[in-house]
Structure formats: C-alpha cells, structure tokens
Amino acid sequence: IFDGAMSHARVYVNGKEAGYWPYGYNSFHVDATPYLKPGEVNELAVRLENENESSRWYPGAGLYRNVHLVVTEDAYVPTWGTYVTTPVVNEKYAKVVLNTKLETAKGTDRSVYRIVTEIKDPNGKVVAKEENKLSVFNECQFEQEFAVDTPALWSVENPFLYTAESKIYAGNTLKDEYTTRFGIRTLEIIPDKGFFLNGKLTKFKGVCNHHDLGPLGAAVNDAAIRRQIRIMKDMGANAIRTSHNMPAPELVEACDEMGMMLMLESFDEW
C-alpha cells in the first residue's frame, strides 16, 4: 500500500511491472502475489517522475508518504474492505451497520467463513458484539448490525471514536483480523439554515491547507501534522479543506482524534 508517491508511479516486483498509478496524492495498492518467487530474495522497485511546473504549490517528490507491506492468508479482508454507517442515532442508542468484504481463493466453499466483531468504546470497553456467517445472498461480503446503548457522539468538542475489531474464521481457524475506527454522529444540511452536526447548527470555521509542512517539506510527519492542528484549534478553527488534493492518512487520523472536520478536495490541476 502506497499512501502517496509523487508521481506517475510504476511499481516493479522482480523486474516486472505490477502496477501503474499516475496521481501523486491518492493512496493506492498493488498486488505483488503473482510476481513473487517463494523462498528467494524478492525485489520491489518504484520508478517515479517529478515533472516541472506540475503545481502552483510545492508537490514534493518521490516516496514522500509511508509504504506498507501487507501479508495475508488465502482468505482476507481486502485493502479498505470495510464500510461503516450509523443510520439511527439518538440519546438512547445508535444503530451501527458494518459491511466487510472478503477475498477467498477460487473454488473455496464460502459457507465455512464467519466473522466475529466487537465494537469497543473510547475506553476500550466492548459495547456490542456480533457473529455472522457468510450469506449466499451477499456473495463475498458480511453484513452486520449492532445496537450501541447511550452512545458517545463524535463532535468537534468531544471527538469520541469507536473501533470495530473483526476476526475472520474458516471453521475455527483464524484467517484475518481487521480494525475499523469510526465516530457515531449525524450530519444534516438543511436549505436556508445550514449544516447540523448531531442536530446542532455548526458553522465551518476553517482553513485551506496545503499538504506540505512548511520548511519540513512534503514528507509526512505525524508530530508536525498534529502540531499544525493544535495551532488551528487554538485559533478557533474546526475544519480543514485539503488544498488541493487527497491528504495523507495521518492527517485524517489526527483530525478524527482531535476534533477537526475535513472537506477533502480530490484534485486541482490534475
């Protein structure tokens, strides 16, 4: 998984091109499996081009964000394979819906797979738990519903975060574990009135912030990102528009934790 590579990334595994991704800001992933040589030394190489005059701001160059090597079993949750919604939220309870994709080897009997998910509150206490088998109707996706009593709602002032910790089993054999972090909240835009977070009128007080970290440059730096957010919070800001690109995952995680709303701008000149 490449969190960002500037730019026109060509990924090679053992000298063979395994993937191409032109955009320098979006995260992307490449499956290296078909190109690997078991029991041997394997080489991963990335070729990048830093074009002249590609931006009005400093784009950086090279592998300026983190790269992750993910090793799985023959059945696993794919990259970004979960999706959480909270369709019902009130003071007494919240309904949480978790969809989890599953990748398996061809010809596998999918009826043997089950998922066990625990939802934990900000203090690590288990507040809901469900176990489901893979339904023939959903093909390769688990659908789970949870009820969380007296939920702590995510807000700018109190950014409470829950985690859904899922384990995938084939029979009694553990195949994969996947954690999804989320906030329970409601979002509503009412014409002529504005934006409402958890039923409360909320004004966006924010900045348009380029991805670089000033004199530190484009390389992602978690401590510097959190320092920026603390300064903005002290200024009274509650929102960031990412100018003009998809942000580093570290920024998204920090905003989730620190109570900063994000408006993600996908691209500009691209």
PDB file of C-alpha atoms in Angstrom:
ATOM      1  CA  ILE A   1       0.000   0.000   0.000  1.00  0.00           C
ATOM      2  CA  PHE A   2       1.406   3.373  -1.032  1.00  0.00           C
ATOM      3  CA  ASP A   3      -0.019   6.303   0.937  1.00  0.00           C
ATOM      4  CA  GLY A   4       1.302   8.672  -1.737  1.00  0.00           C
ATOM      5  CA  ALA A   5       4.009   8.602  -4.407  1.00  0.00           C
ATOM      6  CA  MET A   6       4.936  11.696  -6.424  1.00  0.00           C
ATOM      7  CA  SER A   7       4.275  10.891  -9.232  1.00  0.00           C
ATOM      8  CA  HIS A   8       3.468   8.596 -12.211  1.00  0.00           C
ATOM      9  CA  ALA A   9       4.432   5.624 -10.059  1.00  0.00           C
ATOM     10  CA  ARG A  10       5.432   2.421 -11.825  1.00  0.00           C
ATOM     11  CA  VAL A  11       5.777  -0.447  -9.372  1.00  0.00           C
ATOM     12  CA  TYR A  12       8.042  -3.376 -10.273  1.00  0.00           C
ATOM     13  CA  VAL A  13       8.317  -6.713  -8.482  1.00  0.00           C
ATOM     14  CA  ASN A  14      11.291  -8.778  -9.564  1.00  0.00           C
ATOM     15  CA  GLY A  15      11.662  -6.626 -12.666  1.00  0.00           C
ATOM     16  CA  LYS A  16       8.055  -6.986 -13.849  1.00  0.00           C
ATOM     17  CA  GLU A  17       5.601  -4.087 -13.764  1.00  0.00           C
ATOM     18  CA  ALA A  18       2.951  -4.888 -11.175  1.00  0.00           C
ATOM     19  CA  GLY A  19       1.042  -1.604 -11.309  1.00  0.00           C
ATOM     20  CA  TYR A  20       0.886   1.995 -12.506  1.00  0.00           C
ATOM     21  CA  TRP A  21      -0.593   4.971 -10.643  1.00  0.00           C
ATOM     22  CA  PRO A  22      -0.159   8.455 -12.131  1.00  0.00           C
ATOM     23  CA  TYR A  23      -1.701  10.663  -9.436  1.00  0.00           C
ATOM     24  CA  GLY A  24       0.772  11.672  -6.764  1.00  0.00           C
ATOM     25  CA  TYR A  25      -1.636  12.284  -3.872  1.00  0.00           C
ATOM     26  CA  ASN A  26      -4.098   9.381  -3.768  1.00  0.00           C
ATOM     27  CA  SER A  27      -3.272   6.250  -1.804  1.00  0.00           C
ATOM     28  CA  PHE A  28      -3.161   3.105  -3.936  1.00  0.00           C
ATOM     29  CA  HIS A  29      -2.239  -0.549  -3.598  1.00  0.00           C
ATOM     30  CA  VAL A  30      -0.679  -3.203  -5.803  1.00  0.00           C
ATOM     31  CA  ASP A  31      -0.977  -6.991  -5.524  1.00  0.00           C
ATOM     32  CA  ALA A  32       2.559  -8.376  -5.638  1.00  0.00           C
ATOM     33  CA  THR A  33       1.490 -12.014  -5.283  1.00  0.00           C
ATOM     34  CA  PRO A  34       1.700 -13.090  -8.968  1.00  0.00           C
ATOM     35  CA  TYR A  35       5.270 -11.789  -9.268  1.00  0.00           C
ATOM     36  CA  LEU A  36       6.802 -13.280  -6.121  1.00  0.00           C
ATOM     37  CA  LYS A  37       9.364 -16.096  -6.078  1.00  0.00           C
ATOM     38  CA  PRO A  38       8.790 -18.258  -2.984  1.00  0.00           C
ATOM     39  CA  GLY A  39      11.879 -18.950  -0.921  1.00  0.00           C
ATOM     40  CA  GLU A  40      14.005 -16.416  -2.806  1.00  0.00           C
ATOM     41  CA  VAL A  41      15.015 -12.798  -2.342  1.00  0.00           C
ATOM     42  CA  ASN A  42      12.349 -10.621  -3.970  1.00  0.00           C
ATOM     43  CA  GLU A  43      12.947  -7.071  -5.180  1.00  0.00           C
ATOM     44  CA  LEU A  44      10.417  -4.244  -5.043  1.00  0.00           C
ATOM     45  CA  ALA A  45      11.242  -1.149  -7.078  1.00  0.00           C
ATOM     46  CA  VAL A  46       9.274   2.032  -7.765  1.00  0.00           C
ATOM     47  CA  ARG A  47      10.014   4.435 -10.604  1.00  0.00           C
ATOM     48  CA  LEU A  48       8.744   8.000 -10.133  1.00  0.00           C
ATOM     49  CA  GLU A  49       8.788  11.143 -12.253  1.00  0.00           C
ATOM     50  CA  ASN A  50       8.831  14.661 -10.847  1.00  0.00           C
ATOM     51  CA  GLU A  51       7.597  16.840 -13.685  1.00  0.00           C
ATOM     52  CA  ASN A  52       8.475  20.522 -13.978  1.00  0.00           C
ATOM     53  CA  GLU A  53       5.747  23.088 -13.281  1.00  0.00           C
ATOM     54  CA  SER A  54       3.273  20.410 -12.210  1.00  0.00           C
ATOM     55  CA  SER A  55       1.709  22.591  -9.487  1.00  0.00           C
ATOM     56  CA  ARG A  56       1.298  26.134  -8.245  1.00  0.00           C
ATOM     57  CA  TRP A  57       2.456  24.873  -4.813  1.00  0.00           C
ATOM     58  CA  TYR A  58       5.229  22.574  -3.611  1.00  0.00           C
ATOM     59  CA  PRO A  59       4.290  18.996  -4.586  1.00  0.00           C
ATOM     60  CA  GLY A  60       7.317  17.225  -3.151  1.00  0.00           C
ATOM     61  CA  ALA A  61       8.825  14.219  -4.899  1.00  0.00           C
ATOM     62  CA  GLY A  62       9.440  10.517  -4.528  1.00  0.00           C
ATOM     63  CA  LEU A  63       8.009   8.269  -1.815  1.00  0.00           C
ATOM     64  CA  TYR A  64       7.038  11.161   0.439  1.00  0.00           C
ATOM     65  CA  ARG A  65       4.417   9.169   2.349  1.00  0.00           C
ATOM     66  CA  ASN A  66       4.546   5.789   4.040  1.00  0.00           C
ATOM     67  CA  VAL A  67       4.614   2.431   2.256  1.00  0.00           C
ATOM     68  CA  HIS A  68       3.117  -0.687   3.884  1.00  0.00           C
ATOM     69  CA  LEU A  69       3.700  -4.356   3.096  1.00  0.00           C
ATOM     70  CA  VAL A  70       0.597  -6.418   3.863  1.00  0.00           C
ATOM     71  CA  VAL A  71       0.838 -10.210   4.143  1.00  0.00           C
ATOM     72  CA  THR A  72      -2.408 -12.207   4.221  1.00  0.00           C
ATOM     73  CA  GLU A  73      -3.742 -15.740   4.368  1.00  0.00           C
ATOM     74  CA  ASP A  74      -5.699 -17.259   1.458  1.00  0.00           C
ATOM     75  CA  ALA A  75      -8.855 -15.626   2.876  1.00  0.00           C
ATOM     76  CA  TYR A  76      -8.644 -12.000   3.948  1.00  0.00           C
ATOM     77  CA  VAL A  77     -10.305  -8.594   4.155  1.00  0.00           C
ATOM     78  CA  PRO A  78      -9.031  -6.597   1.157  1.00  0.00           C
ATOM     79  CA  THR A  79      -7.463  -3.151   1.443  1.00  0.00           C
ATOM     80  CA  TRP A  80     -10.118  -0.628   2.591  1.00  0.00           C
ATOM     81  CA  GLY A  81     -12.579  -3.533   2.655  1.00  0.00           C
ATOM     82  CA  THR A  82     -14.924  -2.229   5.356  1.00  0.00           C
ATOM     83  CA  TYR A  83     -17.683   0.374   5.363  1.00  0.00           C
ATOM     84  CA  VAL A  84     -19.464   1.726   8.463  1.00  0.00           C
ATOM     85  CA  THR A  85     -22.707   3.695   8.659  1.00  0.00           C
ATOM     86  CA  THR A  86     -24.765   4.889  11.635  1.00  0.00           C
ATOM     87  CA  PRO A  87     -28.288   5.202  10.174  1.00  0.00           C
ATOM     88  CA  VAL A  88     -30.038   5.630  13.542  1.00  0.00           C
ATOM     89  CA  VAL A  89     -28.603   7.881  16.259  1.00  0.00           C
ATOM     90  CA  ASN A  90     -30.305   9.227  19.371  1.00  0.00           C
ATOM     91  CA  GLU A  91     -29.520   9.653  23.062  1.00  0.00           C
ATOM     92  CA  LYS A  92     -30.677   6.136  23.972  1.00  0.00           C
ATOM     93  CA  TYR A  93     -28.979   4.063  21.290  1.00  0.00           C
ATOM     94  CA  ALA A  94     -27.265   4.053  17.919  1.00  0.00           C
ATOM     95  CA  LYS A  95     -27.598   1.550  15.121  1.00  0.00           C
ATOM     96  CA  VAL A  96     -24.237   0.709  13.570  1.00  0.00           C
ATOM     97  CA  VAL A  97     -24.008  -1.157  10.264  1.00  0.00           C
ATOM     98  CA  LEU A  98     -20.696  -2.727   9.251  1.00  0.00           C
ATOM     99  CA  ASN A  99     -20.090  -4.180   5.784  1.00  0.00           C
ATOM    100  CA  THR A 100     -16.917  -6.261   5.453  1.00  0.00           C
ATOM    101  CA  LYS A 101     -15.641  -7.616   2.140  1.00  0.00           C
ATOM    102  CA  LEU A 102     -13.892 -10.969   1.944  1.00  0.00           C
ATOM    103  CA  GLU A 103     -11.431 -12.263  -0.639  1.00  0.00           C
ATOM    104  CA  THR A 104     -11.004 -16.034  -0.958  1.00  0.00           C
ATOM    105  CA  ALA A 105      -9.210 -18.460  -3.221  1.00  0.00           C
ATOM    106  CA  LYS A 106     -11.114 -19.619  -6.285  1.00  0.00           C
ATOM    107  CA  GLY A 107     -13.279 -22.666  -5.732  1.00  0.00           C
ATOM    108  CA  THR A 108     -13.408 -22.190  -1.949  1.00  0.00           C
ATOM    109  CA  ASP A 109     -16.558 -23.216  -0.079  1.00  0.00           C
ATOM    110  CA  ARG A 110     -17.607 -19.820   1.241  1.00  0.00           C
ATOM    111  CA  SER A 111     -20.144 -21.269   3.660  1.00  0.00           C
ATOM    112  CA  VAL A 112     -17.318 -22.133   6.091  1.00  0.00           C
ATOM    113  CA  TYR A 113     -16.465 -18.476   6.741  1.00  0.00           C
ATOM    114  CA  ARG A 114     -17.752 -16.437   9.666  1.00  0.00           C
ATOM    115  CA  ILE A 115     -16.975 -13.057  11.164  1.00  0.00           C
ATOM    116  CA  VAL A 116     -16.813 -12.118  14.843  1.00  0.00           C
ATOM    117  CA  THR A 117     -16.832  -8.366  15.521  1.00  0.00           C
ATOM    118  CA  GLU A 118     -16.502  -6.491  18.794  1.00  0.00           C
ATOM    119  CA  ILE A 119     -17.283  -2.781  18.962  1.00  0.00           C
ATOM    120  CA  LYS A 120     -15.256  -1.034  21.624  1.00  0.00           C
ATOM    121  CA  ASP A 121     -15.889   2.395  23.094  1.00  0.00           C
ATOM    122  CA  PRO A 122     -13.224   5.122  23.528  1.00  0.00           C
ATOM    123  CA  ASN A 123     -12.112   3.444  26.787  1.00  0.00           C
ATOM    124  CA  GLY A 124     -11.672   0.017  25.202  1.00  0.00           C
ATOM    125  CA  LYS A 125     -14.838  -1.471  26.719  1.00  0.00           C
ATOM    126  CA  VAL A 126     -16.810  -3.872  24.487  1.00  0.00           C
ATOM    127  CA  VAL A 127     -20.234  -2.291  23.916  1.00  0.00           C
ATOM    128  CA  ALA A 128     -21.571  -4.632  21.223  1.00  0.00           C
ATOM    129  CA  LYS A 129     -20.643  -7.975  19.678  1.00  0.00           C
ATOM    130  CA  GLU A 130     -21.997  -9.947  16.740  1.00  0.00           C
ATOM    131  CA  GLU A 131     -21.111 -13.169  14.944  1.00  0.00           C
ATOM    132  CA  ASN A 132     -22.330 -13.836  11.400  1.00  0.00           C
ATOM    133  CA  LYS A 133     -21.812 -16.439   8.728  1.00  0.00           C
ATOM    134  CA  LEU A 134     -21.180 -15.511   5.112  1.00  0.00           C
ATOM    135  CA  SER A 135     -24.597 -15.468   3.434  1.00  0.00           C
ATOM    136  CA  VAL A 136     -25.085 -16.908  -0.043  1.00  0.00           C
ATOM    137  CA  PHE A 137     -27.101 -13.797  -0.868  1.00  0.00           C
ATOM    138  CA  ASN A 138     -24.237 -11.397  -0.135  1.00  0.00           C
ATOM    139  CA  GLU A 139     -21.598 -13.307  -2.116  1.00  0.00           C
ATOM    140  CA  CYS A 140     -18.303 -12.058  -0.633  1.00  0.00           C
ATOM    141  CA  GLN A 141     -19.496  -9.518   1.915  1.00  0.00           C
ATOM    142  CA  PHE A 142     -20.530  -9.765   5.548  1.00  0.00           C
ATOM    143  CA  GLU A 143     -23.323  -7.502   6.764  1.00  0.00           C
ATOM    144  CA  GLN A 144     -23.561  -6.863  10.492  1.00  0.00           C
ATOM    145  CA  GLU A 145     -25.852  -4.682  12.605  1.00  0.00           C
ATOM    146  CA  PHE A 146     -25.153  -3.532  16.147  1.00  0.00           C
ATOM    147  CA  ALA A 147     -27.004  -1.576  18.811  1.00  0.00           C
ATOM    148  CA  VAL A 148     -24.827   0.701  20.944  1.00  0.00           C
ATOM    149  CA  ASP A 149     -26.571   1.923  24.106  1.00  0.00           C
ATOM    150  CA  THR A 150     -26.224   5.595  25.140  1.00  0.00           C
ATOM    151  CA  PRO A 151     -23.590   6.307  22.505  1.00  0.00           C
ATOM    152  CA  ALA A 152     -20.870   8.931  22.927  1.00  0.00           C
ATOM    153  CA  LEU A 153     -21.250  11.122  19.849  1.00  0.00           C
ATOM    154  CA  TRP A 154     -18.319  12.414  17.827  1.00  0.00           C
ATOM    155  CA  SER A 155     -18.155  16.204  17.798  1.00  0.00           C
ATOM    156  CA  VAL A 156     -15.577  18.947  17.357  1.00  0.00           C
ATOM    157  CA  GLU A 157     -15.521  19.495  21.119  1.00  0.00           C
ATOM    158  CA  ASN A 158     -15.562  15.799  22.064  1.00  0.00           C
ATOM    159  CA  PRO A 159     -14.152  13.618  19.276  1.00  0.00           C
ATOM    160  CA  PHE A 160     -15.171  10.213  20.630  1.00  0.00           C
ATOM    161  CA  LEU A 161     -14.087   7.291  18.452  1.00  0.00           C
ATOM    162  CA  TYR A 162     -15.239   3.696  18.452  1.00  0.00           C
ATOM    163  CA  THR A 163     -13.416   0.739  16.934  1.00  0.00           C
ATOM    164  CA  ALA A 164     -14.869  -2.322  15.242  1.00  0.00           C
ATOM    165  CA  GLU A 165     -12.432  -5.213  15.694  1.00  0.00           C
ATOM    166  CA  SER A 166     -13.284  -8.035  13.311  1.00  0.00           C
ATOM    167  CA  LYS A 167     -11.901 -11.555  13.093  1.00  0.00           C
ATOM    168  CA  ILE A 168     -12.486 -13.805  10.084  1.00  0.00           C
ATOM    169  CA  TYR A 169     -12.624 -17.560  10.636  1.00  0.00           C
ATOM    170  CA  ALA A 170     -12.750 -20.581   8.322  1.00  0.00           C
ATOM    171  CA  GLY A 171     -14.375 -23.019  10.699  1.00  0.00           C
ATOM    172  CA  ASN A 172     -12.295 -22.484  13.845  1.00  0.00           C
ATOM    173  CA  THR A 173      -9.154 -21.305  12.015  1.00  0.00           C
ATOM    174  CA  LEU A 174      -8.413 -17.576  12.280  1.00  0.00           C
ATOM    175  CA  LYS A 175      -7.737 -16.168   8.805  1.00  0.00           C
ATOM    176  CA  ASP A 176      -7.617 -12.397   9.247  1.00  0.00           C
ATOM    177  CA  GLU A 177      -8.120  -9.524  11.672  1.00  0.00           C
ATOM    178  CA  TYR A 178      -9.251  -6.054  10.607  1.00  0.00           C
ATOM    179  CA  THR A 179      -9.886  -2.932  12.673  1.00  0.00           C
ATOM    180  CA  THR A 180     -12.167  -0.087  11.567  1.00  0.00           C
ATOM    181  CA  ARG A 181     -12.302   3.149  13.531  1.00  0.00           C
ATOM    182  CA  PHE A 182     -15.353   5.397  13.316  1.00  0.00           C
ATOM    183  CA  GLY A 183     -17.396   8.057  15.056  1.00  0.00           C
ATOM    184  CA  ILE A 184     -21.100   7.916  15.821  1.00  0.00           C
ATOM    185  CA  ARG A 185     -22.738  11.165  14.689  1.00  0.00           C
ATOM    186  CA  THR A 186     -25.414  12.632  12.451  1.00  0.00           C
ATOM    187  CA  LEU A 187     -24.812  15.023   9.572  1.00  0.00           C
ATOM    188  CA  GLU A 188     -27.572  17.109   8.034  1.00  0.00           C
ATOM    189  CA  ILE A 189     -27.682  20.009   5.590  1.00  0.00           C
ATOM    190  CA  ILE A 190     -30.955  21.969   5.728  1.00  0.00           C
ATOM    191  CA  PRO A 191     -31.685  24.539   2.972  1.00  0.00           C
ATOM    192  CA  ASP A 192     -31.659  28.154   4.200  1.00  0.00           C
ATOM    193  CA  LYS A 193     -30.490  27.014   7.641  1.00  0.00           C
ATOM    194  CA  GLY A 194     -27.098  25.365   7.222  1.00  0.00           C
ATOM    195  CA  PHE A 195     -25.081  22.386   8.395  1.00  0.00           C
ATOM    196  CA  PHE A 196     -26.115  20.464  11.514  1.00  0.00           C
ATOM    197  CA  LEU A 197     -23.800  18.128  13.416  1.00  0.00           C
ATOM    198  CA  ASN A 198     -25.672  15.921  15.883  1.00  0.00           C
ATOM    199  CA  GLY A 199     -28.691  18.177  15.439  1.00  0.00           C
ATOM    200  CA  LYS A 200     -26.729  21.318  16.344  1.00  0.00           C
ATOM    201  CA  LEU A 201     -26.197  24.181  13.887  1.00  0.00           C
ATOM    202  CA  THR A 202     -22.466  24.183  13.185  1.00  0.00           C
ATOM    203  CA  LYS A 203     -20.522  26.803  11.247  1.00  0.00           C
ATOM    204  CA  PHE A 204     -17.421  25.769   9.329  1.00  0.00           C
ATOM    205  CA  LYS A 205     -14.574  27.880  10.678  1.00  0.00           C
ATOM    206  CA  GLY A 206     -11.593  26.699   8.770  1.00  0.00           C
ATOM    207  CA  VAL A 207      -8.582  26.998   6.589  1.00  0.00           C
ATOM    208  CA  CYS A 208      -7.448  25.847   3.160  1.00  0.00           C
ATOM    209  CA  ASN A 209      -4.251  23.993   3.933  1.00  0.00           C
ATOM    210  CA  HIS A 210      -1.640  22.696   1.502  1.00  0.00           C
ATOM    211  CA  HIS A 211      -0.245  19.236   2.184  1.00  0.00           C
ATOM    212  CA  ASP A 212       3.351  20.313   2.810  1.00  0.00           C
ATOM    213  CA  LEU A 213       4.621  21.097   6.285  1.00  0.00           C
ATOM    214  CA  GLY A 214       6.285  24.420   5.606  1.00  0.00           C
ATOM    215  CA  PRO A 215      10.096  24.241   5.862  1.00  0.00           C
ATOM    216  CA  LEU A 216       9.871  20.499   6.620  1.00  0.00           C
ATOM    217  CA  GLY A 217       8.669  19.908   3.071  1.00  0.00           C
ATOM    218  CA  ALA A 218       6.252  17.313   1.714  1.00  0.00           C
ATOM    219  CA  ALA A 219       7.435  14.232   3.629  1.00  0.00           C
ATOM    220  CA  VAL A 220       4.688  13.104   6.012  1.00  0.00           C
ATOM    221  CA  ASN A 221       5.462  13.809   9.674  1.00  0.00           C
ATOM    222  CA  ASP A 222       2.850  12.876  12.254  1.00  0.00           C
ATOM    223  CA  ALA A 223       4.171  15.146  15.012  1.00  0.00           C
ATOM    224  CA  ALA A 224       4.252  18.167  12.668  1.00  0.00           C
ATOM    225  CA  ILE A 225       0.733  17.436  11.395  1.00  0.00           C
ATOM    226  CA  ARG A 226      -0.641  17.297  14.944  1.00  0.00           C
ATOM    227  CA  ARG A 227       1.237  20.498  15.827  1.00  0.00           C
ATOM    228  CA  GLN A 228      -0.483  22.257  12.908  1.00  0.00           C
ATOM    229  CA  ILE A 229      -3.904  21.020  14.039  1.00  0.00           C
ATOM    230  CA  ARG A 230      -3.292  22.146  17.632  1.00  0.00           C
ATOM    231  CA  ILE A 231      -2.386  25.624  16.393  1.00  0.00           C
ATOM    232  CA  MET A 232      -5.506  25.758  14.220  1.00  0.00           C
ATOM    233  CA  LYS A 233      -7.708  24.570  17.089  1.00  0.00           C
ATOM    234  CA  ASP A 234      -6.209  27.286  19.307  1.00  0.00           C
ATOM    235  CA  MET A 235      -7.092  29.820  16.572  1.00  0.00           C
ATOM    236  CA  GLY A 236     -10.711  28.678  16.756  1.00  0.00           C
ATOM    237  CA  ALA A 237     -10.719  26.619  13.548  1.00  0.00           C
ATOM    238  CA  ASN A 238     -12.856  23.483  13.350  1.00  0.00           C
ATOM    239  CA  ALA A 239     -12.444  22.482   9.684  1.00  0.00           C
ATOM    240  CA  ILE A 240      -9.766  21.964   7.041  1.00  0.00           C
ATOM    241  CA  ARG A 241     -10.195  21.952   3.271  1.00  0.00           C
ATOM    242  CA  THR A 242      -7.336  19.927   1.817  1.00  0.00           C
ATOM    243  CA  SER A 243      -5.886  22.162  -0.872  1.00  0.00           C
ATOM    244  CA  HIS A 244      -5.778  20.775  -3.465  1.00  0.00           C
ATOM    245  CA  ASN A 245      -5.514  17.036  -3.131  1.00  0.00           C
ATOM    246  CA  MET A 246      -6.319  13.938  -1.120  1.00  0.00           C
ATOM    247  CA  PRO A 247      -4.484  14.120   2.229  1.00  0.00           C
ATOM    248  CA  ALA A 248      -2.118  11.750   3.958  1.00  0.00           C
ATOM    249  CA  PRO A 249      -3.863   9.100   6.106  1.00  0.00           C
ATOM    250  CA  GLU A 250      -2.012  10.536   9.111  1.00  0.00           C
ATOM    251  CA  LEU A 251      -3.857  13.844   8.690  1.00  0.00           C
ATOM    252  CA  VAL A 252      -7.231  12.100   8.507  1.00  0.00           C
ATOM    253  CA  GLU A 253      -6.497  10.063  11.632  1.00  0.00           C
ATOM    254  CA  ALA A 254      -5.290  13.128  13.539  1.00  0.00           C
ATOM    255  CA  CYS A 255      -8.402  15.122  12.599  1.00  0.00           C
ATOM    256  CA  ASP A 256     -10.620  12.227  13.717  1.00  0.00           C
ATOM    257  CA  GLU A 257      -8.842  12.122  17.063  1.00  0.00           C
ATOM    258  CA  MET A 258      -8.530  15.874  17.640  1.00  0.00           C
ATOM    259  CA  GLY A 259     -11.987  17.056  16.539  1.00  0.00           C
ATOM    260  CA  MET A 260     -11.351  18.661  13.177  1.00  0.00           C
ATOM    261  CA  MET A 261     -13.821  18.359  10.297  1.00  0.00           C
ATOM    262  CA  LEU A 262     -12.376  17.666   6.842  1.00  0.00           C
ATOM    263  CA  MET A 263     -13.510  18.718   3.396  1.00  0.00           C
ATOM    264  CA  LEU A 264     -11.462  16.595   1.032  1.00  0.00           C
ATOM    265  CA  GLU A 265     -10.606  18.207  -2.278  1.00  0.00           C
ATOM    266  CA  SER A 266      -9.688  15.417  -4.685  1.00  0.00           C
ATOM    267  CA  PHE A 267      -7.661  17.314  -7.263  1.00  0.00           C
ATOM    268  CA  ASP A 268      -6.961  20.646  -8.862  1.00  0.00           C
ATOM    269  CA  GLU A 269      -4.748  20.839 -11.961  1.00  0.00           C
ATOM    270  CA  TRP A 270      -4.859  17.065 -12.306  1.00  0.00           C
TER     271      TRP A 270
END
